[in-house]
mmCIF file with all atom_site columns, C-alpha atoms in Angstrom:
data_model
loop_
_atom_site.group_PDB
_atom_site.id
_atom_site.type_symbol
_atom_site.label_atom_id
_atom_site.label_alt_id
_atom_site.label_comp_id
_atom_site.label_asym_id
_atom_site.label_entity_id
_atom_site.label_seq_id
_atom_site.pdbx_PDB_ins_code
_atom_site.Cartn_x
_atom_site.Cartn_y
_atom_site.Cartn_z
_atom_site.occupancy
_atom_site.B_iso_or_equiv
_atom_site.pdbx_formal_charge
_atom_site.auth_seq_id
_atom_site.auth_comp_id
_atom_site.auth_asym_id
_atom_site.auth_atom_id
_atom_site.pdbx_PDB_model_num
ATOM 1   C CA . MET A 1 1   ? 0.316   -0.033  -0.027 1.00 68.00 ? 1   MET A CA 1
ATOM 2   C CA . ALA A 1 2   ? 1.641   3.753   -1.106 1.00 79.00 ? 2   ALA A CA 1
ATOM 3   C CA . GLU A 1 3   ? 2.562   5.706   1.806  1.00 88.00 ? 3   GLU A CA 1
ATOM 4   C CA . ARG A 1 4   ? 0.386   8.853   2.411  1.00 92.00 ? 4   ARG A CA 1
ATOM 5   C CA . ILE A 1 5   ? 1.944   12.053  2.525  1.00 95.00 ? 5   ILE A CA 1
ATOM 6   C CA . LEU A 1 6   ? 0.234   15.301  3.833  1.00 96.00 ? 6   LEU A CA 1
ATOM 7   C CA . ILE A 1 7   ? 0.945   18.611  2.364  1.00 97.00 ? 7   ILE A CA 1
ATOM 8   C CA . VAL A 1 8   ? 0.815   21.960  4.315  1.00 97.00 ? 8   VAL A CA 1
ATOM 9   C CA . GLU A 1 9   ? 1.562   24.845  2.159  1.00 96.00 ? 9   GLU A CA 1
ATOM 10  C CA . ASP A 1 10  ? -0.578  27.945  1.780  1.00 94.00 ? 10  ASP A CA 1
ATOM 11  C CA . GLU A 1 11  ? 1.404   28.847  -1.690 1.00 93.00 ? 11  GLU A CA 1
ATOM 12  C CA . LYS A 1 12  ? -0.738  27.197  -4.182 1.00 94.00 ? 12  LYS A CA 1
ATOM 13  C CA . SER A 1 13  ? 2.002   26.662  -6.648 1.00 94.00 ? 13  SER A CA 1
ATOM 14  C CA . ILE A 1 14  ? 4.401   25.073  -4.267 1.00 94.00 ? 14  ILE A CA 1
ATOM 15  C CA . ALA A 1 15  ? 1.851   22.670  -3.189 1.00 95.00 ? 15  ALA A CA 1
ATOM 16  C CA . ARG A 1 16  ? 0.670   21.348  -6.452 1.00 96.00 ? 16  ARG A CA 1
ATOM 17  C CA . VAL A 1 17  ? 4.410   21.041  -7.742 1.00 95.00 ? 17  VAL A CA 1
ATOM 18  C CA . LEU A 1 18  ? 5.109   19.034  -4.599 1.00 95.00 ? 18  LEU A CA 1
ATOM 19  C CA . GLU A 1 19  ? 2.029   16.974  -5.146 1.00 95.00 ? 19  GLU A CA 1
ATOM 20  C CA . LEU A 1 20  ? 2.780   16.155  -8.744 1.00 95.00 ? 20  LEU A CA 1
ATOM 21  C CA . GLU A 1 21  ? 6.396   15.125  -7.695 1.00 95.00 ? 21  GLU A CA 1
ATOM 22  C CA . LEU A 1 22  ? 5.141   13.264  -4.790 1.00 95.00 ? 22  LEU A CA 1
ATOM 23  C CA . LYS A 1 23  ? 2.450   11.061  -6.649 1.00 95.00 ? 23  LYS A CA 1
ATOM 24  C CA . PHE A 1 24  ? 4.903   10.628  -9.318 1.00 93.00 ? 24  PHE A CA 1
ATOM 25  C CA . GLU A 1 25  ? 7.129   8.418   -6.567 1.00 93.00 ? 25  GLU A CA 1
ATOM 26  C CA . GLY A 1 26  ? 3.977   6.623   -5.922 1.00 93.00 ? 26  GLY A CA 1
ATOM 27  C CA . TYR A 1 27  ? 3.076   8.484   -2.878 1.00 94.00 ? 27  TYR A CA 1
ATOM 28  C CA . GLU A 1 28  ? -0.644  9.035   -2.206 1.00 94.00 ? 28  GLU A CA 1
ATOM 29  C CA . THR A 1 29  ? -1.221  12.742  -0.960 1.00 95.00 ? 29  THR A CA 1
ATOM 30  C CA . GLY A 1 30  ? -3.721  15.113  0.365  1.00 95.00 ? 30  GLY A CA 1
ATOM 31  C CA . VAL A 1 31  ? -3.157  19.067  0.198  1.00 96.00 ? 31  VAL A CA 1
ATOM 32  C CA . ALA A 1 32  ? -4.174  21.771  3.115  1.00 96.00 ? 32  ALA A CA 1
ATOM 33  C CA . HIS A 1 33  ? -3.233  25.553  2.688  1.00 96.00 ? 33  HIS A CA 1
ATOM 34  C CA . THR A 1 34  ? -3.921  26.772  6.089  1.00 96.00 ? 34  THR A CA 1
ATOM 35  C CA . GLY A 1 35  ? -2.994  25.782  9.465  1.00 95.00 ? 35  GLY A CA 1
ATOM 36  C CA . ALA A 1 36  ? -6.401  24.837  10.669 1.00 94.00 ? 36  ALA A CA 1
ATOM 37  C CA . GLU A 1 37  ? -7.159  22.628  7.374  1.00 95.00 ? 37  GLU A CA 1
ATOM 38  C CA . GLY A 1 38  ? -3.949  21.041  7.971  1.00 94.00 ? 38  GLY A CA 1
ATOM 39  C CA . LEU A 1 39  ? -5.138  20.141  11.628 1.00 93.00 ? 39  LEU A CA 1
ATOM 40  C CA . ILE A 1 40  ? -8.202  19.260  10.277 1.00 93.00 ? 40  ILE A CA 1
ATOM 41  C CA . GLN A 1 41  ? -6.487  16.841  7.720  1.00 92.00 ? 41  GLN A CA 1
ATOM 42  C CA . PHE A 1 42  ? -4.494  15.275  9.853  1.00 91.00 ? 42  PHE A CA 1
ATOM 43  C CA . ARG A 1 43  ? -7.157  14.082  12.423 1.00 87.00 ? 43  ARG A CA 1
ATOM 44  C CA . GLU A 1 44  ? -9.222  13.094  10.423 1.00 87.00 ? 44  GLU A CA 1
ATOM 45  C CA . GLN A 1 45  ? -7.306  10.886  8.246  1.00 87.00 ? 45  GLN A CA 1
ATOM 46  C CA . ASP A 1 46  ? -4.160  8.501   8.092  1.00 84.00 ? 46  ASP A CA 1
ATOM 47  C CA . TRP A 1 47  ? -0.964  9.409   7.064  1.00 90.00 ? 47  TRP A CA 1
ATOM 48  C CA . ASP A 1 48  ? 2.787   8.379   6.824  1.00 90.00 ? 48  ASP A CA 1
ATOM 49  C CA . LEU A 1 49  ? 4.418   11.662  7.183  1.00 94.00 ? 49  LEU A CA 1
ATOM 50  C CA . ILE A 1 50  ? 3.693   15.659  6.873  1.00 95.00 ? 50  ILE A CA 1
ATOM 51  C CA . LEU A 1 51  ? 5.268   18.253  5.173  1.00 96.00 ? 51  LEU A CA 1
ATOM 52  C CA . LEU A 1 52  ? 4.802   21.300  7.285  1.00 95.00 ? 52  LEU A CA 1
ATOM 53  C CA . ASP A 1 53  ? 5.127   24.865  5.968  1.00 94.00 ? 53  ASP A CA 1
ATOM 54  C CA . LEU A 1 54  ? 5.999   27.082  9.030  1.00 91.00 ? 54  LEU A CA 1
ATOM 55  C CA . MET A 1 55  ? 4.191   30.675  7.377  1.00 90.00 ? 55  MET A CA 1
ATOM 56  C CA . LEU A 1 56  ? 0.561   29.567  7.224  1.00 94.00 ? 56  LEU A CA 1
ATOM 57  C CA . PRO A 1 57  ? -2.632  31.364  7.437  1.00 93.00 ? 57  PRO A CA 1
ATOM 58  C CA . GLU A 1 58  ? -4.771  30.977  10.467 1.00 93.00 ? 58  GLU A CA 1
ATOM 59  C CA . ILE A 1 59  ? -2.581  29.335  12.932 1.00 93.00 ? 59  ILE A CA 1
ATOM 60  C CA . HIS A 1 60  ? 1.167   29.681  12.249 1.00 93.00 ? 60  HIS A CA 1
ATOM 61  C CA . GLY A 1 61  ? 3.269   26.339  11.588 1.00 91.00 ? 61  GLY A CA 1
ATOM 62  C CA . LEU A 1 62  ? 4.909   26.042  14.704 1.00 92.00 ? 62  LEU A CA 1
ATOM 63  C CA . ASP A 1 63  ? 1.463   25.846  16.500 1.00 92.00 ? 63  ASP A CA 1
ATOM 64  C CA . VAL A 1 64  ? 0.200   23.206  14.129 1.00 93.00 ? 64  VAL A CA 1
ATOM 65  C CA . LEU A 1 65  ? 2.981   21.178  14.873 1.00 92.00 ? 65  LEU A CA 1
ATOM 66  C CA . LYS A 1 66  ? 2.779   21.484  18.273 1.00 90.00 ? 66  LYS A CA 1
ATOM 67  C CA . ARG A 1 67  ? -0.561  20.403  18.116 1.00 89.00 ? 67  ARG A CA 1
ATOM 68  C CA . ILE A 1 68  ? 0.291   17.323  16.022 1.00 89.00 ? 68  ILE A CA 1
ATOM 69  C CA . ARG A 1 69  ? 2.746   16.447  18.458 1.00 85.00 ? 69  ARG A CA 1
ATOM 70  C CA . SER A 1 70  ? 0.269   16.536  21.498 1.00 79.00 ? 70  SER A CA 1
ATOM 71  C CA . SER A 1 71  ? -1.250  13.557  19.769 1.00 74.00 ? 71  SER A CA 1
ATOM 72  C CA . ASP A 1 72  ? 1.277   12.041  17.993 1.00 76.00 ? 72  ASP A CA 1
ATOM 73  C CA . ALA A 1 73  ? 4.303   11.624  18.912 1.00 71.00 ? 73  ALA A CA 1
ATOM 74  C CA . VAL A 1 74  ? 5.671   9.431   16.167 1.00 79.00 ? 74  VAL A CA 1
ATOM 75  C CA . ILE A 1 75  ? 4.704   10.748  12.786 1.00 86.00 ? 75  ILE A CA 1
ATOM 76  C CA . PRO A 1 76  ? 7.516   12.095  11.042 1.00 90.00 ? 76  PRO A CA 1
ATOM 77  C CA . VAL A 1 77  ? 7.090   16.152  10.283 1.00 93.00 ? 77  VAL A CA 1
ATOM 78  C CA . VAL A 1 78  ? 9.416   17.582  7.468  1.00 94.00 ? 78  VAL A CA 1
ATOM 79  C CA . LEU A 1 79  ? 9.129   21.470  7.660  1.00 93.00 ? 79  LEU A CA 1
ATOM 80  C CA . LEU A 1 80  ? 9.192   23.642  4.980  1.00 92.00 ? 80  LEU A CA 1
ATOM 81  C CA . THR A 1 81  ? 11.039  26.690  5.620  1.00 88.00 ? 81  THR A CA 1
ATOM 82  C CA . ALA A 1 82  ? 12.265  30.675  4.271  1.00 82.00 ? 82  ALA A CA 1
ATOM 83  C CA . LYS A 1 83  ? 16.281  31.209  4.250  1.00 70.00 ? 83  LYS A CA 1
ATOM 84  C CA . ASN A 1 84  ? 15.762  33.668  7.302  1.00 70.00 ? 84  ASN A CA 1
ATOM 85  C CA . GLU A 1 85  ? 13.751  31.602  9.806  1.00 70.00 ? 85  GLU A CA 1
ATOM 86  C CA . VAL A 1 86  ? 16.608  30.182  11.780 1.00 75.00 ? 86  VAL A CA 1
ATOM 87  C CA . LYS A 1 87  ? 15.127  30.364  14.716 1.00 81.00 ? 87  LYS A CA 1
ATOM 88  C CA . ASP A 1 88  ? 11.657  29.168  13.813 1.00 79.00 ? 88  ASP A CA 1
ATOM 89  C CA . LYS A 1 89  ? 13.987  26.164  12.492 1.00 81.00 ? 89  LYS A CA 1
ATOM 90  C CA . VAL A 1 90  ? 15.761  25.683  15.814 1.00 85.00 ? 90  VAL A CA 1
ATOM 91  C CA . ALA A 1 91  ? 11.757  26.048  17.559 1.00 86.00 ? 91  ALA A CA 1
ATOM 92  C CA . GLY A 1 92  ? 9.993   23.209  14.947 1.00 85.00 ? 92  GLY A CA 1
ATOM 93  C CA . LEU A 1 93  ? 13.337  20.625  15.828 1.00 87.00 ? 93  LEU A CA 1
ATOM 94  C CA . ASP A 1 94  ? 12.725  21.601  19.544 1.00 87.00 ? 94  ASP A CA 1
ATOM 95  C CA . LEU A 1 95  ? 8.896   20.836  19.358 1.00 86.00 ? 95  LEU A CA 1
ATOM 96  C CA . GLY A 1 96  ? 9.536   17.005  17.617 1.00 87.00 ? 96  GLY A CA 1
ATOM 97  C CA . ALA A 1 97  ? 10.085  17.943  13.822 1.00 89.00 ? 97  ALA A CA 1
ATOM 98  C CA . ASN A 1 98  ? 12.123  15.734  12.125 1.00 88.00 ? 98  ASN A CA 1
ATOM 99  C CA . ASP A 1 99  ? 13.903  17.469  9.442  1.00 90.00 ? 99  ASP A CA 1
ATOM 100 C CA . TYR A 1 100 ? 13.031  20.317  7.589  1.00 89.00 ? 100 TYR A CA 1
ATOM 101 C CA . VAL A 1 101 ? 14.065  21.768  3.968  1.00 91.00 ? 101 VAL A CA 1
ATOM 102 C CA . THR A 1 102 ? 14.593  25.415  3.180  1.00 89.00 ? 102 THR A CA 1
ATOM 103 C CA . LYS A 1 103 ? 13.108  27.107  0.455  1.00 89.00 ? 103 LYS A CA 1
ATOM 104 C CA . PRO A 1 104 ? 13.952  27.541  -2.527 1.00 86.00 ? 104 PRO A CA 1
ATOM 105 C CA . PHE A 1 105 ? 14.888  23.933  -2.359 1.00 87.00 ? 105 PHE A CA 1
ATOM 106 C CA . GLU A 1 106 ? 15.830  21.055  -4.565 1.00 90.00 ? 106 GLU A CA 1
ATOM 107 C CA . ILE A 1 107 ? 12.796  18.392  -5.282 1.00 93.00 ? 107 ILE A CA 1
ATOM 108 C CA . GLU A 1 108 ? 15.561  15.490  -5.320 1.00 93.00 ? 108 GLU A CA 1
ATOM 109 C CA . GLU A 1 109 ? 16.909  16.556  -1.706 1.00 91.00 ? 109 GLU A CA 1
ATOM 110 C CA . LEU A 1 110 ? 13.399  17.111  -0.380 1.00 93.00 ? 110 LEU A CA 1
ATOM 111 C CA . LEU A 1 111 ? 12.484  13.268  -1.675 1.00 93.00 ? 111 LEU A CA 1
ATOM 112 C CA . ALA A 1 112 ? 15.832  11.994  -0.033 1.00 93.00 ? 112 ALA A CA 1
ATOM 113 C CA . ARG A 1 113 ? 14.621  13.658  3.719  1.00 91.00 ? 113 ARG A CA 1
ATOM 114 C CA . ILE A 1 114 ? 11.230  12.014  3.213  1.00 93.00 ? 114 ILE A CA 1
ATOM 115 C CA . ARG A 1 115 ? 12.985  8.699   2.484  1.00 92.00 ? 115 ARG A CA 1
ATOM 116 C CA . ALA A 1 116 ? 14.692  8.894   5.270  1.00 90.00 ? 116 ALA A CA 1
ATOM 117 C CA . CYS A 1 117 ? 12.198  10.011  7.849  1.00 89.00 ? 117 CYS A CA 1
ATOM 118 C CA . LEU A 1 118 ? 9.855   7.151   6.597  1.00 88.00 ? 118 LEU A CA 1
ATOM 119 C CA . ARG A 1 119 ? 12.482  4.420   6.500  1.00 85.00 ? 119 ARG A CA 1
ATOM 120 C CA . LEU A 1 120 ? 12.874  5.642   10.282 1.00 80.00 ? 120 LEU A CA 1
ATOM 121 C CA . SER A 1 121 ? 9.366   5.888   11.037 1.00 74.00 ? 121 SER A CA 1
ATOM 122 C CA . ASN A 1 122 ? 8.792   2.411   9.464  1.00 72.00 ? 122 ASN A CA 1
ATOM 123 C CA . GLY A 1 123 ? 11.432  0.726   11.940 1.00 62.00 ? 123 GLY A CA 1
ATOM 124 C CA . ASN A 1 124 ? 10.119  2.618   15.056 1.00 60.00 ? 124 ASN A CA 1
ATOM 125 C CA . ARG A 1 125 ? 6.919   1.461   14.374 1.00 60.00 ? 125 ARG A CA 1
ATOM 126 C CA . ASN A 1 126 ? 8.134   -2.186  14.380 1.00 55.00 ? 126 ASN A CA 1
ATOM 127 C CA . SER A 1 127 ? 10.316  -1.957  17.384 1.00 60.00 ? 127 SER A CA 1
ATOM 128 C CA . ALA A 1 128 ? 7.231   -0.302  19.055 1.00 72.00 ? 128 ALA A CA 1
ATOM 129 C CA . LEU A 1 129 ? 4.692   -3.255  19.229 1.00 82.00 ? 129 LEU A CA 1
ATOM 130 C CA . HIS A 1 130 ? 4.734   -5.290  22.370 1.00 88.00 ? 130 HIS A CA 1
ATOM 131 C CA . ARG A 1 131 ? 2.702   -8.929  23.317 1.00 89.00 ? 131 ARG A CA 1
ATOM 132 C CA . PHE A 1 132 ? 2.214   -10.857 25.873 1.00 93.00 ? 132 PHE A CA 1
ATOM 133 C CA . HIS A 1 133 ? 0.126   -14.166 25.175 1.00 91.00 ? 133 HIS A CA 1
ATOM 134 C CA . GLU A 1 134 ? -3.243  -12.301 23.868 1.00 91.00 ? 134 GLU A CA 1
ATOM 135 C CA . LEU A 1 135 ? -2.232  -8.850  24.448 1.00 94.00 ? 135 LEU A CA 1
ATOM 136 C CA . GLU A 1 136 ? -1.074  -6.863  22.485 1.00 91.00 ? 136 GLU A CA 1
ATOM 137 C CA . MET A 1 137 ? 0.358   -3.016  22.181 1.00 91.00 ? 137 MET A CA 1
ATOM 138 C CA . ASN A 1 138 ? 1.235   -0.720  19.549 1.00 86.00 ? 138 ASN A CA 1
ATOM 139 C CA . GLU A 1 139 ? 2.939   2.152   20.858 1.00 80.00 ? 139 GLU A CA 1
ATOM 140 C CA . SER A 1 140 ? 2.754   4.257   17.865 1.00 73.00 ? 140 SER A CA 1
ATOM 141 C CA . THR A 1 141 ? -0.602  4.376   16.977 1.00 76.00 ? 141 THR A CA 1
ATOM 142 C CA . ARG A 1 142 ? -1.252  3.554   20.804 1.00 83.00 ? 142 ARG A CA 1
ATOM 143 C CA . ASP A 1 143 ? -3.719  1.070   20.131 1.00 88.00 ? 143 ASP A CA 1
ATOM 144 C CA . VAL A 1 144 ? -4.373  -2.142  22.539 1.00 92.00 ? 144 VAL A CA 1
ATOM 145 C CA . LYS A 1 145 ? -6.012  -4.931  22.153 1.00 93.00 ? 145 LYS A CA 1
ATOM 146 C CA . ARG A 1 146 ? -6.421  -8.870  23.983 1.00 93.00 ? 146 ARG A CA 1
ATOM 147 C CA . ASN A 1 147 ? -8.124  -11.711 21.499 1.00 88.00 ? 147 ASN A CA 1
ATOM 148 C CA . GLY A 1 148 ? -8.302  -8.969  18.696 1.00 86.00 ? 148 GLY A CA 1
ATOM 149 C CA . ARG A 1 149 ? -10.663 -6.932  21.310 1.00 92.00 ? 149 ARG A CA 1
ATOM 150 C CA . LEU A 1 150 ? -9.885  -3.469  20.951 1.00 93.00 ? 150 LEU A CA 1
ATOM 151 C CA . ILE A 1 151 ? -9.112  -1.693  24.552 1.00 94.00 ? 151 ILE A CA 1
ATOM 152 C CA . GLU A 1 152 ? -9.782  1.927   25.436 1.00 93.00 ? 152 GLU A CA 1
ATOM 153 C CA . LEU A 1 153 ? -7.475  3.242   28.009 1.00 91.00 ? 153 LEU A CA 1
ATOM 154 C CA . THR A 1 154 ? -6.186  6.577   28.996 1.00 90.00 ? 154 THR A CA 1
ATOM 155 C CA . PRO A 1 155 ? -2.686  8.029   28.632 1.00 85.00 ? 155 PRO A CA 1
ATOM 156 C CA . ARG A 1 156 ? -1.896  7.164   32.139 1.00 89.00 ? 156 ARG A CA 1
ATOM 157 C CA . GLU A 1 157 ? -3.345  3.757   31.992 1.00 92.00 ? 157 GLU A CA 1
ATOM 158 C CA . PHE A 1 158 ? -1.460  3.398   28.781 1.00 91.00 ? 158 PHE A CA 1
ATOM 159 C CA . ALA A 1 159 ? 1.833   4.102   30.125 1.00 89.00 ? 159 ALA A CA 1
ATOM 160 C CA . LEU A 1 160 ? 1.577   2.157   33.189 1.00 93.00 ? 160 LEU A CA 1
ATOM 161 C CA . LEU A 1 161 ? 0.395   -1.057  30.891 1.00 94.00 ? 161 LEU A CA 1
ATOM 162 C CA . LEU A 1 162 ? 3.382   -0.409  28.495 1.00 91.00 ? 162 LEU A CA 1
ATOM 163 C CA . TYR A 1 163 ? 5.717   -0.239  31.798 1.00 91.00 ? 163 TYR A CA 1
ATOM 164 C CA . LEU A 1 164 ? 4.579   -3.643  33.017 1.00 94.00 ? 164 LEU A CA 1
ATOM 165 C CA . ILE A 1 165 ? 4.909   -5.071  29.336 1.00 93.00 ? 165 ILE A CA 1
ATOM 166 C CA . LYS A 1 166 ? 7.876   -3.974  28.402 1.00 89.00 ? 166 LYS A CA 1
ATOM 167 C CA . ASN A 1 167 ? 9.364   -5.808  31.551 1.00 91.00 ? 167 ASN A CA 1
ATOM 168 C CA . PRO A 1 168 ? 7.149   -8.962  31.835 1.00 92.00 ? 168 PRO A CA 1
ATOM 169 C CA . GLN A 1 169 ? 7.403   -11.692 34.236 1.00 93.00 ? 169 GLN A CA 1
ATOM 170 C CA . GLN A 1 170 ? 9.454   -9.084  36.537 1.00 93.00 ? 170 GLN A CA 1
ATOM 171 C CA . VAL A 1 171 ? 7.858   -7.733  39.981 1.00 94.00 ? 171 VAL A CA 1
ATOM 172 C CA . LEU A 1 172 ? 8.188   -4.316  39.865 1.00 93.00 ? 172 LEU A CA 1
ATOM 173 C CA . SER A 1 173 ? 8.352   -2.684  42.967 1.00 92.00 ? 173 SER A CA 1
ATOM 174 C CA . HIS A 1 174 ? 5.960   0.257   43.878 1.00 90.00 ? 174 HIS A CA 1
ATOM 175 C CA . GLU A 1 175 ? 9.099   2.925   43.867 1.00 89.00 ? 175 GLU A CA 1
ATOM 176 C CA . GLN A 1 176 ? 10.137  1.478   40.292 1.00 90.00 ? 176 GLN A CA 1
ATOM 177 C CA . VAL A 1 177 ? 6.454   2.161   39.226 1.00 90.00 ? 177 VAL A CA 1
ATOM 178 C CA . LEU A 1 178 ? 6.142   5.151   40.153 1.00 88.00 ? 178 LEU A CA 1
ATOM 179 C CA . ASN A 1 179 ? 9.055   6.375   39.125 1.00 86.00 ? 179 ASN A CA 1
ATOM 180 C CA . ALA A 1 180 ? 8.684   4.817   34.961 1.00 85.00 ? 180 ALA A CA 1
ATOM 181 C CA . VAL A 1 181 ? 5.082   6.206   35.175 1.00 86.00 ? 181 VAL A CA 1
ATOM 182 C CA . TRP A 1 182 ? 4.630   9.266   37.501 1.00 86.00 ? 182 TRP A CA 1
ATOM 183 C CA . GLY A 1 183 ? 8.434   10.203  37.859 1.00 78.00 ? 183 GLY A CA 1
ATOM 184 C CA . TYR A 1 184 ? 10.890  11.074  40.063 1.00 66.00 ? 184 TYR A CA 1
ATOM 185 C CA . ASP A 1 185 ? 9.117   14.114  41.274 1.00 66.00 ? 185 ASP A CA 1
ATOM 186 C CA . TYR A 1 186 ? 5.562   12.790  42.056 1.00 70.00 ? 186 TYR A CA 1
ATOM 187 C CA . TYR A 1 187 ? 4.759   13.834  45.670 1.00 70.00 ? 187 TYR A CA 1
ATOM 188 C CA . GLY A 1 188 ? 1.225   12.634  45.855 1.00 71.00 ? 188 GLY A CA 1
ATOM 189 C CA . ASP A 1 189 ? -0.501  9.670   47.324 1.00 75.00 ? 189 ASP A CA 1
ATOM 190 C CA . THR A 1 190 ? 1.509   6.509   46.126 1.00 73.00 ? 190 THR A CA 1
ATOM 191 C CA . ASN A 1 191 ? -1.798  4.828   46.470 1.00 86.00 ? 191 ASN A CA 1
ATOM 192 C CA . VAL A 1 192 ? -2.726  5.765   43.232 1.00 90.00 ? 192 VAL A CA 1
ATOM 193 C CA . ILE A 1 193 ? -0.518  2.971   41.292 1.00 92.00 ? 193 ILE A CA 1
ATOM 194 C CA . ASP A 1 194 ? -3.743  0.528   43.047 1.00 92.00 ? 194 ASP A CA 1
ATOM 195 C CA . VAL A 1 195 ? -6.019  2.325   41.823 1.00 93.00 ? 195 VAL A CA 1
ATOM 196 C CA . TYR A 1 196 ? -5.041  2.722   38.057 1.00 94.00 ? 196 TYR A CA 1
ATOM 197 C CA . ILE A 1 197 ? -3.891  -1.170  38.697 1.00 95.00 ? 197 ILE A CA 1
ATOM 198 C CA . ARG A 1 198 ? -7.381  -2.082  39.061 1.00 94.00 ? 198 ARG A CA 1
ATOM 199 C CA . TYR A 1 199 ? -8.594  0.480   35.802 1.00 95.00 ? 199 TYR A CA 1
ATOM 200 C CA . LEU A 1 200 ? -6.128  -1.847  33.932 1.00 95.00 ? 200 LEU A CA 1
ATOM 201 C CA . ARG A 1 201 ? -7.366  -4.929  35.404 1.00 94.00 ? 201 ARG A CA 1
ATOM 202 C CA . ARG A 1 202 ? -11.352 -4.358  34.763 1.00 95.00 ? 202 ARG A CA 1
ATOM 203 C CA . LYS A 1 203 ? -10.345 -3.329  31.077 1.00 95.00 ? 203 LYS A CA 1
ATOM 204 C CA . VAL A 1 204 ? -7.744  -6.025  30.373 1.00 95.00 ? 204 VAL A CA 1
ATOM 205 C CA . ASP A 1 205 ? -8.879  -8.901  32.459 1.00 93.00 ? 205 ASP A CA 1
ATOM 206 C CA . THR A 1 206 ? -12.421 -8.969  33.343 1.00 90.00 ? 206 THR A CA 1
ATOM 207 C CA . GLY A 1 207 ? -14.226 -12.021 31.159 1.00 88.00 ? 207 GLY A CA 1
ATOM 208 C CA . GLU A 1 208 ? -11.196 -13.287 30.489 1.00 89.00 ? 208 GLU A CA 1
ATOM 209 C CA . SER A 1 209 ? -9.808  -16.873 31.238 1.00 87.00 ? 209 SER A CA 1
ATOM 210 C CA . SER A 1 210 ? -6.329  -16.052 32.423 1.00 92.00 ? 210 SER A CA 1
ATOM 211 C CA . THR A 1 211 ? -5.825  -12.849 34.108 1.00 94.00 ? 211 THR A CA 1
ATOM 212 C CA . TYR A 1 212 ? -2.413  -10.750 33.644 1.00 95.00 ? 212 TYR A CA 1
ATOM 213 C CA . ILE A 1 213 ? -1.809  -8.330  36.017 1.00 95.00 ? 213 ILE A CA 1
ATOM 214 C CA . GLN A 1 214 ? -1.098  -9.490  39.093 1.00 94.00 ? 214 GLN A CA 1
ATOM 215 C CA . THR A 1 215 ? -0.434  -7.752  42.535 1.00 93.00 ? 215 THR A CA 1
ATOM 216 C CA . VAL A 1 216 ? 2.622   -8.992  44.764 1.00 93.00 ? 216 VAL A CA 1
ATOM 217 C CA . ARG A 1 217 ? 1.383   -8.332  48.300 1.00 91.00 ? 217 ARG A CA 1
ATOM 218 C CA . GLY A 1 218 ? 4.140   -5.627  49.982 1.00 89.00 ? 218 GLY A CA 1
ATOM 219 C CA . VAL A 1 219 ? 6.390   -6.273  46.804 1.00 91.00 ? 219 VAL A CA 1
ATOM 220 C CA . GLY A 1 220 ? 4.863   -4.575  43.689 1.00 93.00 ? 220 GLY A CA 1
ATOM 221 C CA . TYR A 1 221 ? 3.251   -5.809  40.767 1.00 95.00 ? 221 TYR A CA 1
ATOM 222 C CA . VAL A 1 222 ? 3.999   -8.185  37.935 1.00 95.00 ? 222 VAL A CA 1
ATOM 223 C CA . LEU A 1 223 ? 2.535   -9.331  34.268 1.00 95.00 ? 223 LEU A CA 1
ATOM 224 C CA . LYS A 1 224 ? 2.321   -12.717 34.463 1.00 93.00 ? 224 LYS A CA 1
ATOM 225 C CA . GLU A 1 225 ? -0.489  -15.245 33.218 1.00 90.00 ? 225 GLU A CA 1
ATOM 226 C CA . HIS A 1 226 ? -3.014  -16.833 35.617 1.00 85.00 ? 226 HIS A CA 1
ATOM 227 C CA . ASP A 1 227 ? -5.093  -19.202 34.535 1.00 76.00 ? 227 ASP A CA 1
ATOM 228 C CA . ASN A 1 228 ? -8.641  -18.732 36.118 1.00 70.00 ? 228 ASN A CA 1
ATOM 229 C CA . GLU A 1 229 ? -10.522 -21.971 34.750 1.00 60.00 ? 229 GLU A CA 1
ATOM 230 C CA . ALA A 1 230 ? -7.471  -24.023 36.755 1.00 54.00 ? 230 ALA A CA 1
ATOM 231 C CA . GLU A 1 231 ? -8.635  -22.858 40.207 1.00 56.00 ? 231 GLU A CA 1
ATOM 232 C CA . LYS A 1 232 ? -12.457 -23.823 38.956 1.00 49.00 ? 232 LYS A CA 1
#
């Protein structure tokens, strides 16, 4: 299946050239001419890479990038910048852009940068897939499934389950879980872990023949299969 690239560029002549060149290279494309339109297309469709101009009407490119990164930390974003936008280039990279090209650019250079970003992204996608028996987590798409059943998790629940699935069969102490998921500077109630463990059990284990999320009393937590049927 062809990889899909969203072009967010207000200069229609440049957007058209990019669209034609990318289609000639075998990519599927979408085009948006404002920051607001770019965000709408980003949210409503699946893309493999975004070409993002910085000087956009309605919403500046850096604000578009910030909103993209707030919901998707993985999708490659290549900035299209002017020569005198050094501060914006730096800000864009700090906000999570993968690369940039300066206008006017050679199309061959842009295509090479796109290919490099897509190769890296595809490698990251493959390494971001985690499995434990029937449980599957995709770190890139944030999909969680058990036996093909899609499980909806909050960001904190996702982070907690991800930490468990990256360390299967290992008993993780309260301190380890708290530091990894809530951070070293967390000073709230440590019982919060027990609360979220219950949330995860309800969503992941309820109704299944075996449970995965176990509490080791007085020690911590472990992702380990426990056969409920064997106890009957």
